Short mmCIF file of C-alpha atoms in Angstrom, two decimals:
data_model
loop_
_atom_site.label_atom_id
_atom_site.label_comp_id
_atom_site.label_asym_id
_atom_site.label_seq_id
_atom_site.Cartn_x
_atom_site.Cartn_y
_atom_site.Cartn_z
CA UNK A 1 34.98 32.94 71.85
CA UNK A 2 36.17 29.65 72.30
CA UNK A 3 37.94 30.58 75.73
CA UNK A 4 36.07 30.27 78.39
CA UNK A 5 37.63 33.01 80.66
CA UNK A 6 36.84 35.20 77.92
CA UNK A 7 33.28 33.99 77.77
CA UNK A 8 32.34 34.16 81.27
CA UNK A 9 34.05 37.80 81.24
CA UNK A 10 31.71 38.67 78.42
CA UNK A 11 29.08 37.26 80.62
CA UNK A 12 30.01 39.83 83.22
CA UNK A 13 30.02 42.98 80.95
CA UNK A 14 26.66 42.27 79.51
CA UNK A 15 25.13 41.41 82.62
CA UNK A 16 26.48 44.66 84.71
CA UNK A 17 25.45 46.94 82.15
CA UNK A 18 21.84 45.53 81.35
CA UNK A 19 21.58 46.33 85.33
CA UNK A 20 22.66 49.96 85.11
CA UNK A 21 21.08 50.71 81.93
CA UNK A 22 17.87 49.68 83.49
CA UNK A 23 18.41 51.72 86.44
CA UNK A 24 19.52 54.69 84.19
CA UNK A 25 16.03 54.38 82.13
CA UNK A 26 14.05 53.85 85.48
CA UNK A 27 15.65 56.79 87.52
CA UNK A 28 15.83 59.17 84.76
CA UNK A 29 12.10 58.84 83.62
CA UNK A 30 11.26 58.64 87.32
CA UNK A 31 13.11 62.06 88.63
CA UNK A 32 11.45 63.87 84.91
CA UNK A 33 7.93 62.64 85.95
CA UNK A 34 8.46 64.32 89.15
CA UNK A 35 9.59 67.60 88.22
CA UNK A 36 9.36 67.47 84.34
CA UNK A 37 12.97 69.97 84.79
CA UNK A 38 16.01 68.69 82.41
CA UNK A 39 18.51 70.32 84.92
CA UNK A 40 17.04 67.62 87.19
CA UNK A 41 18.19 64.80 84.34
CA UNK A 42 21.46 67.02 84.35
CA UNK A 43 21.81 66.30 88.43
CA UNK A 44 21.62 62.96 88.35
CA UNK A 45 25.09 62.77 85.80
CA UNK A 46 26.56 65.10 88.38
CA UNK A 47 25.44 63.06 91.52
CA UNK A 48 27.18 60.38 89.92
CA UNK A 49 29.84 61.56 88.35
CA UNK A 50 31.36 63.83 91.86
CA UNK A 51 31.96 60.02 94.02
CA UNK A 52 33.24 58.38 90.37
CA UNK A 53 35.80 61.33 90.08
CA UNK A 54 37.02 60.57 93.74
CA UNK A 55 37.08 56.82 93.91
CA UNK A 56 38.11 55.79 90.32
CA UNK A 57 41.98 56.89 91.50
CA UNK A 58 41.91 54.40 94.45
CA UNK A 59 39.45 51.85 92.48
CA UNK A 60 42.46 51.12 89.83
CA UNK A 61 44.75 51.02 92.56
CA UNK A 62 43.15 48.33 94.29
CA UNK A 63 42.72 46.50 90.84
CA UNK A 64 46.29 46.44 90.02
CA UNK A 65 47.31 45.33 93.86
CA UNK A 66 44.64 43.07 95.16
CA UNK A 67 42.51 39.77 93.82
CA UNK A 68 40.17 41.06 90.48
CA UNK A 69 37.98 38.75 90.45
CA UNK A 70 37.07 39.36 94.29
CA UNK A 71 37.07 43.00 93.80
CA UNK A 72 34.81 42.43 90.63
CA UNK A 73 32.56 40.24 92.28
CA UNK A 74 32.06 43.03 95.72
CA UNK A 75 31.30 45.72 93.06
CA UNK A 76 28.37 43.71 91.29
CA UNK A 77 27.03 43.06 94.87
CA UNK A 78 27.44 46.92 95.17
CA UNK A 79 25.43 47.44 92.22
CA UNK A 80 22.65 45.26 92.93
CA UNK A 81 22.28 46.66 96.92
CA UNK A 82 21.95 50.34 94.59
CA UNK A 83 18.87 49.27 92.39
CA UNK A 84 17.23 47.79 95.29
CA UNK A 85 17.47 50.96 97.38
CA UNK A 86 16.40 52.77 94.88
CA UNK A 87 13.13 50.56 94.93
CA UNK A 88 12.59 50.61 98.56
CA UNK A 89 12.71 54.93 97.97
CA UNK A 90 10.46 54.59 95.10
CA UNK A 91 7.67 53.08 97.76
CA UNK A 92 7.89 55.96 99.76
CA UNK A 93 6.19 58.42 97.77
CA UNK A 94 7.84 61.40 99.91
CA UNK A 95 8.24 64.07 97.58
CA UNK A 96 11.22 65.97 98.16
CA UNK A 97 13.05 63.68 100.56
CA UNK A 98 12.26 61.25 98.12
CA UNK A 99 14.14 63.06 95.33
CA UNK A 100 17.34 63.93 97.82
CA UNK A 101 17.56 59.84 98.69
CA UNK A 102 17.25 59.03 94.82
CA UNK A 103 20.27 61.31 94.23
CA UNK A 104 22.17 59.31 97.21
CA UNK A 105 21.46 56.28 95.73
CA UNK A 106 23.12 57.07 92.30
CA UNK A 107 26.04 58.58 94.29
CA UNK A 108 26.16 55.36 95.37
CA UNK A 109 26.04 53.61 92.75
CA UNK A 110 28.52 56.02 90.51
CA UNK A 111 30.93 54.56 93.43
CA UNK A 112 30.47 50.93 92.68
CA UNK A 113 30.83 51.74 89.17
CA UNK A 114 34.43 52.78 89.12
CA UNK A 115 35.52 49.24 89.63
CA UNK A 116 33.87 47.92 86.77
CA UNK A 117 35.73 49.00 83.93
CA UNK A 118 39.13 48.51 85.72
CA UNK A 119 38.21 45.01 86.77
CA UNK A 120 36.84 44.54 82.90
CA UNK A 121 40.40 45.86 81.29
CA UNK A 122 42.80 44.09 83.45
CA UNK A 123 41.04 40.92 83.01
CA UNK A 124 40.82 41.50 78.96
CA UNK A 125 45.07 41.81 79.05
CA UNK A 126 44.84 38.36 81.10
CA UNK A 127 42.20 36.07 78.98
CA UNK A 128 43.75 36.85 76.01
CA UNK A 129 46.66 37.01 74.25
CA UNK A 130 47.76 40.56 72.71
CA UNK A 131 47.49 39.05 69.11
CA UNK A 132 43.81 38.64 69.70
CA UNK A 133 43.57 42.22 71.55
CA UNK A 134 41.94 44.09 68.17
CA UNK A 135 39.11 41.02 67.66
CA UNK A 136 38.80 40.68 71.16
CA UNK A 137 37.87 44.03 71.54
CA UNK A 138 35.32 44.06 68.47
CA UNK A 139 33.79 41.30 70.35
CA UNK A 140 33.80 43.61 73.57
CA UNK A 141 32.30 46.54 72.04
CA UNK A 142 29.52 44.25 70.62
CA UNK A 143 28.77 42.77 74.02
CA UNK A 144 28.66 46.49 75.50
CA UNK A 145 26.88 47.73 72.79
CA UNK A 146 24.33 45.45 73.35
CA UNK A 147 23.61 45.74 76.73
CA UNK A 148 23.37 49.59 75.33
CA UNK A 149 20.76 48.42 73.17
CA UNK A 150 19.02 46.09 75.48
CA UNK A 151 19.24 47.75 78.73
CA UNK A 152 17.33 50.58 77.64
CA UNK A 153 14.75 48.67 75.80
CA UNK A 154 14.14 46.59 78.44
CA UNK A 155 14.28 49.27 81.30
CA UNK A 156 11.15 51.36 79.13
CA UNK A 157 9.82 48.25 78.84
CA UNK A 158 9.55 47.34 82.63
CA UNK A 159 9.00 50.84 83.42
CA UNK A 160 5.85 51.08 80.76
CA UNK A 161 4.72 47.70 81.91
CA UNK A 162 4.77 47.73 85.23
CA UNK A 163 6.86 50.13 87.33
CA UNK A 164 10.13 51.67 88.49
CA UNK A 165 10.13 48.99 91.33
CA UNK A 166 10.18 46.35 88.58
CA UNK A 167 12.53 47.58 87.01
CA UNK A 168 14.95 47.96 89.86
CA UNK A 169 13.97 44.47 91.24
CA UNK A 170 15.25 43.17 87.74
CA UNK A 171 18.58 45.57 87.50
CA UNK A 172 19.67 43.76 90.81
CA UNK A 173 18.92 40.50 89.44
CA UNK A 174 21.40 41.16 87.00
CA UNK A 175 23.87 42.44 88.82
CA UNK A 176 23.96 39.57 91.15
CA UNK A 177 24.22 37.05 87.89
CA UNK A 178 26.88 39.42 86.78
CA UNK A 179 28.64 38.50 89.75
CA UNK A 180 28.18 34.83 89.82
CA UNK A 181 29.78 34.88 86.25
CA UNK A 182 32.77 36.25 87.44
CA UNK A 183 32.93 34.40 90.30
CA UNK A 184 33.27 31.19 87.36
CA UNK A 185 36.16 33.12 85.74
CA UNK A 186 39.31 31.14 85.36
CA UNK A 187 42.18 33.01 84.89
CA UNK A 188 45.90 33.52 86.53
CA UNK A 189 45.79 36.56 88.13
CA UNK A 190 49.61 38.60 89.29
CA UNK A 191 51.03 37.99 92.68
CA UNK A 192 49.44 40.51 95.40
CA UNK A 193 52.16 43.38 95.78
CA UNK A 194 49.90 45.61 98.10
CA UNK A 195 53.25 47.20 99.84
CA UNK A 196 55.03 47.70 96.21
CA UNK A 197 55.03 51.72 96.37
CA UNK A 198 52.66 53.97 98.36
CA UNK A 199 49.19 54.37 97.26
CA UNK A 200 49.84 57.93 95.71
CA UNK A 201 52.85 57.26 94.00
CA UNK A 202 51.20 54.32 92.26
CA UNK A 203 48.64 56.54 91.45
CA UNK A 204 50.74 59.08 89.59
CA UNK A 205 53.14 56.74 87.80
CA UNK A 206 49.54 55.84 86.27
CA UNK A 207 48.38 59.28 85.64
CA UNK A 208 52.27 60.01 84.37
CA UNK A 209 51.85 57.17 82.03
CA UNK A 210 49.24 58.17 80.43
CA UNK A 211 49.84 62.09 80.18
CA UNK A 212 53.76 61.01 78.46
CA UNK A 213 52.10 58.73 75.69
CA UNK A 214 50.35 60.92 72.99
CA UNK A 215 48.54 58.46 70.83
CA UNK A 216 46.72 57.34 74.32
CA UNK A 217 46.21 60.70 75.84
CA UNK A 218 44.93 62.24 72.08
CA UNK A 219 42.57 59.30 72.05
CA UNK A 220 41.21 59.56 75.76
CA UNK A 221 40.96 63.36 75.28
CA UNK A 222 38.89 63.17 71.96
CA UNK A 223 36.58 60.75 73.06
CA UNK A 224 35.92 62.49 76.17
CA UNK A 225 35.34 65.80 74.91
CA UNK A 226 33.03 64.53 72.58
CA UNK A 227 30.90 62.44 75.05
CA UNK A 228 30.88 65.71 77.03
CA UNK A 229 29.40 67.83 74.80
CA UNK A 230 28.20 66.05 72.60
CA UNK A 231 25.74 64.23 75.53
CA UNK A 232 22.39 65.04 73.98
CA UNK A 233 21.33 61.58 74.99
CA UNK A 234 20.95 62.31 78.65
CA UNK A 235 18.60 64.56 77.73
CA UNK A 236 15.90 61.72 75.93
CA UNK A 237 13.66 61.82 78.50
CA UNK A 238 12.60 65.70 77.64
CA UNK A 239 12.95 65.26 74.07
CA UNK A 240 10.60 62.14 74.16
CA UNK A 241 7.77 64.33 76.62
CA UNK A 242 8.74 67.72 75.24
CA UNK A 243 9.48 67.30 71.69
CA UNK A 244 8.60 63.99 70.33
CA UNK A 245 5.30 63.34 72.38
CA UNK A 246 6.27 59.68 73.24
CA UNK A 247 6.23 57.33 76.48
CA UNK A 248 8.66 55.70 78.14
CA UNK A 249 8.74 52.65 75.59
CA UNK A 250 9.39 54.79 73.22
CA UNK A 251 11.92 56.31 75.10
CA UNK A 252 13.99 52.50 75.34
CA UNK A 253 13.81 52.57 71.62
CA UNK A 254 15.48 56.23 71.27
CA UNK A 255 18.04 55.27 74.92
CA UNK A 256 19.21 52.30 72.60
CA UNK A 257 19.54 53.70 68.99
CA UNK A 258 22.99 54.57 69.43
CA UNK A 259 23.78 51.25 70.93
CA UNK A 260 22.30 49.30 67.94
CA UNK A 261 24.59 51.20 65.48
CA UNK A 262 27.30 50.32 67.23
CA UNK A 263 26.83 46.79 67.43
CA UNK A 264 26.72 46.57 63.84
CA UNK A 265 29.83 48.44 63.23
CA UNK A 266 31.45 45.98 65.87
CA UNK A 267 30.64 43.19 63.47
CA UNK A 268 32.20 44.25 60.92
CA UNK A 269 35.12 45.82 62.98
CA UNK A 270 35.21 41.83 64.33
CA UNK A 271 35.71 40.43 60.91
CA UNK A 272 37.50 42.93 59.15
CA UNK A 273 39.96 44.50 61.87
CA UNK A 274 41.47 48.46 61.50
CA UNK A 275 44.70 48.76 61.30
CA UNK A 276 46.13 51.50 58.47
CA UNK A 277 44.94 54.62 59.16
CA UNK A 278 43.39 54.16 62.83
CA UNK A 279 44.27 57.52 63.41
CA UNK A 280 42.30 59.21 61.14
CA UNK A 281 39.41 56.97 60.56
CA UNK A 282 39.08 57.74 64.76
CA UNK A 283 38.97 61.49 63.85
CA UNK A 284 36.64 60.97 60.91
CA UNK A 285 34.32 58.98 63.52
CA UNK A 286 34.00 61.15 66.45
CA UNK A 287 33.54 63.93 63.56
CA UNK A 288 30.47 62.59 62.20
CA UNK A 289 29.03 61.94 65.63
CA UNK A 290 28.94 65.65 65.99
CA UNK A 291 26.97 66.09 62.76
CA UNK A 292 24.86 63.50 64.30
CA UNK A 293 24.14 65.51 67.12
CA UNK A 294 23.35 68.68 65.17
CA UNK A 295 20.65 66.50 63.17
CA UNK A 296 18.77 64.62 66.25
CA UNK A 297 18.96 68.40 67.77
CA UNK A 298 17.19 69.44 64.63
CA UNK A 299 14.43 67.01 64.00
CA UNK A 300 11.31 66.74 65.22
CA UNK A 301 10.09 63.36 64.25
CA UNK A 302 10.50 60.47 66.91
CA UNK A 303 11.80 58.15 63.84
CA UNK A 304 14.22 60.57 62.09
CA UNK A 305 15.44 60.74 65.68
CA UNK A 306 16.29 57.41 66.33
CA UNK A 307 17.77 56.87 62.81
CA UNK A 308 20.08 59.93 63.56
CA UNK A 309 20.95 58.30 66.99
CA UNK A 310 21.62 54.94 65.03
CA UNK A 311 24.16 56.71 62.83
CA UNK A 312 25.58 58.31 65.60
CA UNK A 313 25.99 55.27 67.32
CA UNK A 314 27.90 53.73 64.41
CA UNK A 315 30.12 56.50 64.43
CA UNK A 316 30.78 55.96 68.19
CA UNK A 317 31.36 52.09 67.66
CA UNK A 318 34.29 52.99 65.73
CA UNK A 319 35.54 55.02 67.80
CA UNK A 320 35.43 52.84 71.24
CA UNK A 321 36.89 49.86 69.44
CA UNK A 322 39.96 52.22 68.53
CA UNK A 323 40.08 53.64 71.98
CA UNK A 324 39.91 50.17 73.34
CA UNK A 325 42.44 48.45 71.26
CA UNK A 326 44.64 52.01 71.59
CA UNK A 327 44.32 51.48 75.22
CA UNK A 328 45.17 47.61 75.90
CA UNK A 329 48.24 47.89 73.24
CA UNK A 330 49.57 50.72 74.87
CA UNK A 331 49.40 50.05 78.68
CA UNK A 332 51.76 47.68 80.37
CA UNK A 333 50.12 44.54 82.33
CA UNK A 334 50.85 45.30 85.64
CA UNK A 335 49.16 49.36 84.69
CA UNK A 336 46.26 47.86 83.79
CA UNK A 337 44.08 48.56 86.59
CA UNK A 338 45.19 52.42 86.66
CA UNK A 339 45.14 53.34 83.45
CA UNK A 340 41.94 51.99 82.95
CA UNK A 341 40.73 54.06 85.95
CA UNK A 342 41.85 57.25 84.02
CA UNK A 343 40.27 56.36 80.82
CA UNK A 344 36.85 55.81 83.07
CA UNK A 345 37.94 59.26 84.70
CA UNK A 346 37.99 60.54 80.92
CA UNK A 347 35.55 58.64 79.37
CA UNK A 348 33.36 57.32 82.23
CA UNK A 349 33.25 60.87 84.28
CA UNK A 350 32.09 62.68 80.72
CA UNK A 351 28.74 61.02 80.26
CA UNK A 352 27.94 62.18 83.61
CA UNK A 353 29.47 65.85 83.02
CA UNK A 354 28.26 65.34 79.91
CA UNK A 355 24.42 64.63 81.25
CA UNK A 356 24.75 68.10 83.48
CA UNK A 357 26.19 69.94 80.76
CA UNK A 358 23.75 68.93 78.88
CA UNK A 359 20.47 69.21 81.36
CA UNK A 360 22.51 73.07 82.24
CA UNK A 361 22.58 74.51 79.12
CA UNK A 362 18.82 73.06 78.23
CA UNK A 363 17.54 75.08 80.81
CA UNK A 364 19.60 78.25 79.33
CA UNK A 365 19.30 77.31 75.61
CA UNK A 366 16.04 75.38 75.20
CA UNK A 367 16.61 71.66 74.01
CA UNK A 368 17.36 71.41 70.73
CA UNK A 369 20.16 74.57 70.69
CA UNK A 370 21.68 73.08 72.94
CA UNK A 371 22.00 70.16 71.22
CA UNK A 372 23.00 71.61 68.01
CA UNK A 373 25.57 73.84 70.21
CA UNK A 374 27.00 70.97 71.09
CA UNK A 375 27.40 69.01 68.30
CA UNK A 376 29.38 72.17 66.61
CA UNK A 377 31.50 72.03 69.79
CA UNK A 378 32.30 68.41 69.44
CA UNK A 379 33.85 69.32 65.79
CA UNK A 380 36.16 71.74 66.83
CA UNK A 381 37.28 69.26 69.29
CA UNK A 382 38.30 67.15 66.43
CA UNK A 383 39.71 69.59 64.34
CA UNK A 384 42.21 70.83 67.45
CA UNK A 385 43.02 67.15 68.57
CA UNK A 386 43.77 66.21 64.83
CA UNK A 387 46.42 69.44 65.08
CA UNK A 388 47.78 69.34 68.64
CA UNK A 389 48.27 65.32 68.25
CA UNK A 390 49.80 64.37 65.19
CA UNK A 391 50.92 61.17 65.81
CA UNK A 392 47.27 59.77 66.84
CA UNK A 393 46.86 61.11 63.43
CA UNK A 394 49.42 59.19 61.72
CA UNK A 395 48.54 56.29 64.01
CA UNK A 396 48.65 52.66 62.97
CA UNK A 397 47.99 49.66 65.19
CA UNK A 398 50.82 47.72 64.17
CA UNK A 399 52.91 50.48 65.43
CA UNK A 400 52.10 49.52 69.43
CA UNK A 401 52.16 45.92 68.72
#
């Protein structure tokens, strides 16, 4: 914390995902209000997830070929001009049409989203140096974390308050501060080599480089699989009407239980960094976020709920500061931008398919089996990564180092 790039970069994390958790609460409670159908929750992962899927490819491209900072900078302008169409439709009031341009919008903004993370990861490998990659990434997962915890809060808040439009109106606020901080970023960036290769052979050495490395492929693979169906969160809104009986403040507090339990584990992950048997404390955490799931399908009470989504969150924190520190070990500088585009394909893709799977199998299961069906799913996962990938199993950090 005492460099400044990596302060300001912080800066930028927090502030773009306060804006899109906001806009996540906002649309999510909005679109349920309207048609009080989960596959309708389920559509708006899919309508973001489909333009994510197609740009990420080309976003990491760009990222490893052309100025970060700029591109970083375009895609928190991107985010803001979202949330503030997304107000402008909420004035309209025009039922269907209404629901159609909402869907547009987060197309939209699942498109400005897959230069984020890129931007994020190839600046982290250029603020720091790689001795500092585990801490630094501890201190990552808490800032994320707590924009999980915040934006949520917040978002019910604004919504419960005063409206959807408010709570747009303050999601682009954010974004644009998001990209004044990383306009103040100070950091040497690598020489523009936009004519290096062709654009699809760049591409796949990325995609090659992740597929021939085990430890990083194991890791992207269990996390996503887990996020996917494991994704009961998407579903809050309905559990919160449905289930629980609670508003939308109510549902901040549930949207950022996970979060909180994260940010504590990244504490202690900050001060006392893994190292010895990553590999299997990673298996034991995305294991006991399925259990997790199976309980919050199971109860009934708003406040055994949000406990279970606090544990599950701590399980999750140890698992994204693995992934992370897995991730910026493994991958060479000047890959930085592309492999971080796959892990957002992996990671970033399944909350999305994880939301439709999710909002599908609600309407064919009823909410809480599908929950609990999912959370049984997410073990056997585990149990056929910790076979098929024995040496993220035997994995210590020290080893990529």
């Amino acid at each position: 914390m005492r460099v400044p790039a990596f302060v300001a970069l912080m800066g930028y994390r927090i502030l773009t995902i306060l804006s899109y958790q906001i806009v996540s609460i906002a649309v999510g409670w909005q679109i349920y209000q309207l048609t009080h159908d989960p596959l309708k929750l389920g559509l708006i992962g899919l309508a973001e997830v489909v333009p994510y899927f197609c740009v990420a490819p080309f976003a990491g491209y760009l990222v490893d070929h052309l100025p970060r900072r700029k591109l970083g900078m375009a895609a928190c302008l991107g985010l803001a001009a979202t949330a503030l169409i997304l107000a402008a439709v909420s004035m309209r009031h025009a039922g269907a049409s209404q629901l159609a341009l909402m869907y547009g919008a987060v197309a939209l903004t699942g498109t400005v989203r897959s230069f984020l993370g890129p931007v994020y990861n190839a600046l982290f490998g250029r603020v720091l140096v790689r001795e500092q990659y585990t801490r630094g990434a501890s201190i990552g997962s808490i800032v994320f974390q707590s924009g999980l915890v915040i934006g949520p809060a917040l978002g019910g808040a604004l919504v419960g308050v005063g409206s959807v439009v408010l709570a747009y109106s303050a999601a682009a606020a954010l974004a644009v501060g998001a990209a004044l901080s990383i306009v103040s970023l100070r950091v040497t960036e690598p020489a523009i080599q936009l004519q290096r290769e062709p654009i699809f052979t760049s591409i796949g050495q990325g995609i090659a480089f992740v597929f021939s490395h085990q430890v990083l492929l194991g890791a992207l693979a269990l996390d996503m699989f887990a996020v996917l169906l494991g994704g009961a969160i998407s579903l809050a809104p309905a559990f919160i009407h449905d289930v629980l009986g609670r508003g939308p403040e109510a549902l901040g507090i549930l949207r950022g239980a996970p979060a909180l339990g994260a940010v504590a584990v990244g504490f202690w992950l900050a001060r006392r960094p893994l190292d010895r048997h990553a590999g299997r404390i990673l298996l034991f955490a995305v294991a006991g976020f399925g259990v997790c799931m199976i309980g919050f399908g199971l109860s009934t009470s708003f406040w055994l709920s949000t406990a279970i989504l606090l544990l599950s969150g701590m399980f999750d924190g140890v698992s994204v500061v693995l992934r992370s520190t897995i991730l910026q070990l493994a991958t060479p500088d000047d890959m930085r931008g592309r492999v971080s585009s796959i892990n957002g394909i992996f990671i970033g893709s399944s909350n999305e398919l994880g939301a439709f799977w999710s909002g599908a199998m609600a309407r064919l299961m009823g909410l809480a089996t599908s929950v609990v069906v999912g959370g049984f799913l997410t073990l056997a996962v585990v149990g056929t990564t910790a076979l098929r990938a024995p040496r993220l199993r035997k994995l210590v950090l020290a080893d990529l180092r």
